[in-house]
Amino acid sequence: MQVQVHDKFFRPFITEQQIQTRIAALGTQLAQDYSQKNPLFVAILNGAFMFAADLFRYCDFPSEISFIKYKSYQNTKSSGEVNKLIGFSQSVKGRDVIIVEDIIDSGLTMAEVLQDIQQLQPNSVEVVTLLFKPDAFQGDFETKYIGFEIPNQFVIGYGLDYNEQGRNLRDICVLVP
Ligand code: IMP
Ligand code: MG
């Protein structure tokens, strides 16, 4: 079944159930690595809000969460520049930081976030992303925790948007060419 968002059509690609199963596993993995560290999750708005909320609930150990807002996408393509709309409000110095992102595409947004966060002297920084597009990636950083590797296609749903619409879809849906 296809859904229309603005002028485009999308079809289900990763189901709600598959997403939840994978996030539960990521939570288990993070518990092994962070349960004694009181990590600070830093989620990137807007896209990661839903993933962050679910992931955080699967992380059953002492931890904190904070939000930053960066924007690079226009329509269905990266604009090539990253706008910082909300920066870090919570102290990051000495903390074990886990950056939470919905999707890493070119890697431009995350490269910028990592550069900014390093200046705040955290004890450690790792990245968890729900989706990763290896064929689009141009960065030189490591992403330790990846939910799903996907082909270089435009997706929406579960927080991800096409010009602000489609974030409320329960499945991740892919653009029908
Ligand atoms: P990057 O800077 O190219 O890695 O893009 C990262 C940001 O662009 C993500 O945080 C998303 O908000 C957005 N983005 C990248 N790919 C997609 C997609 O397929 N659908 C919706 N948003 C995307
Ligand atoms: Mg995003």
CSV table of C-alpha atoms and ligand atoms in Angstrom, one decimal:
chain,number,residue,atom,x,y,z
A,1,MET,CA,0.0,0.0,0.0
A,2,GLN,CA,1.4,3.4,-1.0
A,3,VAL,CA,1.1,6.7,0.9
A,4,GLN,CA,1.1,10.1,-0.7
A,5,VAL,CA,3.1,13.0,1.0
A,6,HIS,CA,3.0,16.3,-0.9
A,7,ASP,CA,3.6,15.3,-4.5
A,8,LYS,CA,5.3,12.0,-4.0
A,9,PHE,CA,4.4,8.4,-3.2
A,10,PHE,CA,6.1,6.1,-0.7
A,11,ARG,CA,5.8,2.4,0.2
A,12,PRO,CA,6.5,0.7,3.5
A,13,PHE,CA,10.2,-0.4,3.7
A,14,ILE,CA,11.0,-1.1,7.4
A,15,THR,CA,8.0,-2.0,9.5
A,16,GLU,CA,7.2,-0.6,13.0
A,17,GLN,CA,7.8,-4.1,14.4
A,18,GLN,CA,11.2,-4.4,12.7
A,19,ILE,CA,12.2,-1.0,14.0
A,20,GLN,CA,11.2,-1.8,17.6
A,21,THR,CA,13.0,-5.2,17.6
A,22,ARG,CA,16.2,-3.5,16.3
A,23,ILE,CA,16.0,-0.7,18.8
A,24,ALA,CA,15.6,-3.2,21.7
A,25,ALA,CA,18.8,-4.8,20.5
A,26,LEU,CA,20.6,-1.5,20.4
A,27,GLY,CA,19.4,-0.8,23.9
A,28,THR,CA,20.9,-4.1,25.1
A,29,GLN,CA,24.2,-3.3,23.3
A,30,LEU,CA,24.3,0.2,24.9
A,31,ALA,CA,23.6,-1.3,28.3
A,32,GLN,CA,26.6,-3.5,28.0
A,33,ASP,CA,28.8,-0.5,27.1
A,34,TYR,CA,27.3,2.3,29.3
A,35,SER,CA,25.4,0.9,32.3
A,36,GLN,CA,28.1,2.1,34.7
A,37,LYS,CA,28.8,5.5,33.0
A,38,ASN,CA,25.7,7.6,33.3
A,39,PRO,CA,26.0,8.7,29.7
A,40,LEU,CA,24.5,11.8,28.2
A,41,PHE,CA,22.4,11.1,25.2
A,42,VAL,CA,22.3,14.0,22.8
A,43,ALA,CA,19.5,13.7,20.2
A,44,ILE,CA,19.5,15.8,17.0
A,45,LEU,CA,16.1,17.4,16.3
A,46,ASN,CA,13.8,17.2,14.5
A,47,GLY,CA,14.2,13.9,12.8
A,48,ALA,CA,15.6,11.8,15.7
A,49,PHE,CA,12.9,12.7,18.3
A,50,MET,CA,11.0,9.5,17.9
A,51,PHE,CA,14.0,7.2,17.7
A,52,ALA,CA,15.5,8.9,20.7
A,53,ALA,CA,12.3,8.5,22.7
A,54,ASP,CA,12.1,4.7,22.0
A,55,LEU,CA,15.9,4.1,22.3
A,56,PHE,CA,16.0,5.9,25.6
A,57,ARG,CA,13.2,3.7,27.0
A,58,TYR,CA,15.1,0.6,26.0
A,59,CYS,CA,18.2,1.9,27.8
A,60,ASP,CA,17.4,0.6,31.3
A,61,PHE,CA,20.3,2.2,33.2
A,62,PRO,CA,21.1,5.6,34.7
A,63,SER,CA,21.4,8.1,31.8
A,64,GLU,CA,20.4,11.6,30.8
A,65,ILE,CA,19.1,13.1,27.5
A,66,SER,CA,19.4,16.5,25.9
A,67,PHE,CA,18.5,17.9,22.5
A,68,ILE,CA,20.2,19.9,19.8
A,69,LYS,CA,18.8,21.1,16.5
A,70,TYR,CA,20.7,21.1,13.1
A,71,LYS,CA,19.2,21.3,9.7
A,72,SER,CA,20.7,20.4,6.3
A,73,TYR,CA,17.9,18.9,4.2
A,74,GLN,CA,15.7,20.8,1.7
A,75,ASN,CA,13.2,18.7,-0.3
A,76,THR,CA,14.8,15.3,-0.8
A,77,LYS,CA,18.4,16.4,-1.0
A,78,SER,CA,21.1,17.6,1.4
A,79,SER,CA,21.5,21.4,0.9
A,80,GLY,CA,25.2,21.1,1.4
A,81,GLU,CA,25.3,23.4,4.3
A,82,VAL,CA,24.4,22.8,7.9
A,83,ASN,CA,22.4,25.3,10.0
A,84,LYS,CA,22.7,25.2,13.7
A,85,LEU,CA,19.3,26.2,15.2
A,86,ILE,CA,19.7,25.1,18.8
A,87,GLY,CA,23.1,24.3,20.4
A,88,PHE,CA,24.2,22.5,23.5
A,89,SER,CA,22.5,23.7,26.7
A,90,GLN,CA,23.7,21.0,29.1
A,91,SER,CA,27.3,20.6,30.3
A,92,VAL,CA,29.2,18.1,28.2
A,93,LYS,CA,32.6,18.4,29.8
A,94,GLY,CA,33.8,15.1,31.1
A,95,ARG,CA,30.6,13.2,30.1
A,96,ASP,CA,30.3,10.1,28.0
A,97,VAL,CA,28.2,11.4,25.2
A,98,ILE,CA,26.0,9.3,22.8
A,99,ILE,CA,24.8,11.3,19.9
A,100,VAL,CA,21.4,10.1,18.6
A,101,GLU,CA,20.6,10.6,14.9
A,102,ASP,CA,17.8,9.4,12.7
A,103,ILE,CA,19.8,8.9,9.6
A,104,ILE,CA,23.4,9.5,8.4
A,105,ASP,CA,23.4,10.3,4.7
A,106,SER,CA,26.4,12.3,3.4
A,107,GLY,CA,27.6,12.6,7.0
A,108,LEU,CA,27.9,16.4,6.8
A,109,THR,CA,25.5,17.1,9.7
A,110,MET,CA,27.2,14.6,12.0
A,111,ALA,CA,30.7,15.8,11.1
A,112,GLU,CA,29.7,19.3,12.2
A,113,VAL,CA,28.0,18.0,15.4
A,114,LEU,CA,31.1,16.0,16.2
A,115,GLN,CA,33.4,19.0,15.6
A,116,ASP,CA,31.2,21.2,17.9
A,117,ILE,CA,31.0,18.6,20.6
A,118,GLN,CA,34.7,17.9,20.8
A,119,GLN,CA,35.3,21.5,21.7
A,120,LEU,CA,33.2,21.0,24.8
A,121,GLN,CA,35.7,18.4,26.2
A,122,PRO,CA,33.6,15.3,26.7
A,123,ASN,CA,35.2,12.2,28.1
A,124,SER,CA,34.0,10.1,25.1
A,125,VAL,CA,31.7,10.5,22.1
A,126,GLU,CA,30.0,7.7,20.1
A,127,VAL,CA,27.2,7.9,17.5
A,128,VAL,CA,24.1,5.9,17.3
A,129,THR,CA,22.0,6.2,14.2
A,130,LEU,CA,18.8,4.4,13.2
A,131,LEU,CA,19.6,4.5,9.5
A,132,PHE,CA,22.9,4.7,7.6
A,133,LYS,CA,23.3,5.1,3.8
A,134,PRO,CA,26.8,3.7,3.1
A,135,ASP,CA,26.7,4.6,-0.6
A,136,ALA,CA,26.0,8.3,0.2
A,137,PHE,CA,28.5,8.6,3.1
A,138,GLN,CA,31.4,10.9,2.6
A,139,GLY,CA,32.5,11.5,6.2
A,140,ASP,CA,35.6,10.1,7.9
A,141,PHE,CA,34.1,9.3,11.3
A,142,GLU,CA,33.1,6.0,12.8
A,143,THR,CA,29.5,5.2,13.7
A,144,LYS,CA,29.6,2.6,16.3
A,145,TYR,CA,25.9,1.8,16.6
A,146,ILE,CA,23.8,1.4,13.4
A,147,GLY,CA,20.2,0.3,13.3
A,148,PHE,CA,19.9,-0.5,9.6
A,149,GLU,CA,22.1,0.1,6.6
A,150,ILE,CA,19.9,1.2,3.7
A,151,PRO,CA,20.4,1.9,0.0
A,152,ASN,CA,20.8,5.5,-1.2
A,153,GLN,CA,17.1,6.2,-1.5
A,154,PHE,CA,14.9,8.8,0.2
A,155,VAL,CA,12.9,7.6,3.2
A,156,ILE,CA,10.3,9.1,5.5
A,157,GLY,CA,8.4,8.1,8.6
A,158,TYR,CA,9.2,7.3,12.2
A,159,GLY,CA,10.4,11.0,12.6
A,160,LEU,CA,11.9,11.4,9.2
A,161,ASP,CA,10.2,14.0,6.9
A,162,TYR,CA,9.7,15.1,3.3
A,163,ASN,CA,9.4,18.9,3.7
A,164,GLU,CA,8.1,18.5,7.3
A,165,GLN,CA,5.4,15.9,6.4
A,166,GLY,CA,5.4,12.2,7.0
A,167,ARG,CA,7.1,12.1,10.4
A,168,ASN,CA,4.0,10.5,11.9
A,169,LEU,CA,4.1,7.4,9.7
A,170,ARG,CA,4.7,4.3,11.9
A,171,ASP,CA,6.8,2.4,9.3
A,172,ILE,CA,9.8,3.8,7.5
A,173,CYS,CA,8.7,4.3,3.9
A,174,VAL,CA,10.8,4.6,0.8
A,175,LEU,CA,10.2,6.9,-2.2
A,176,VAL,CA,8.6,5.1,-5.1
A,177,PRO,CA,10.4,6.2,-8.3
B,1,IMP,P1,23.6,14.3,6.1
B,1,IMP,O1,24.1,15.6,6.6
B,1,IMP,O2,23.7,14.3,4.6
B,1,IMP,O3,24.2,13.1,6.6
B,1,IMP,O4,22.1,14.3,6.4
B,1,IMP,C1,21.6,14.1,7.6
B,1,IMP,C2,20.3,14.7,7.8
B,1,IMP,O5,19.5,14.9,6.6
B,1,IMP,C3,19.5,13.8,8.7
B,1,IMP,O6,19.6,14.1,10.0
B,1,IMP,C4,18.1,13.9,8.2
B,1,IMP,O7,17.4,14.9,8.9
B,1,IMP,C5,18.2,14.3,6.8
B,1,IMP,N1,18.1,13.2,5.8
B,1,IMP,C6,19.1,12.5,5.2
B,1,IMP,N2,18.6,11.5,4.4
B,1,IMP,C7,17.2,11.6,4.6
B,1,IMP,C8,16.1,10.8,4.0
B,1,IMP,O8,16.3,9.8,3.2
B,1,IMP,N3,14.9,11.2,4.4
B,1,IMP,C9,14.7,12.2,5.2
B,1,IMP,N4,15.6,13.0,5.8
B,1,IMP,C10,16.9,12.6,5.4
B,2,MG,MG,18.2,14.6,11.3
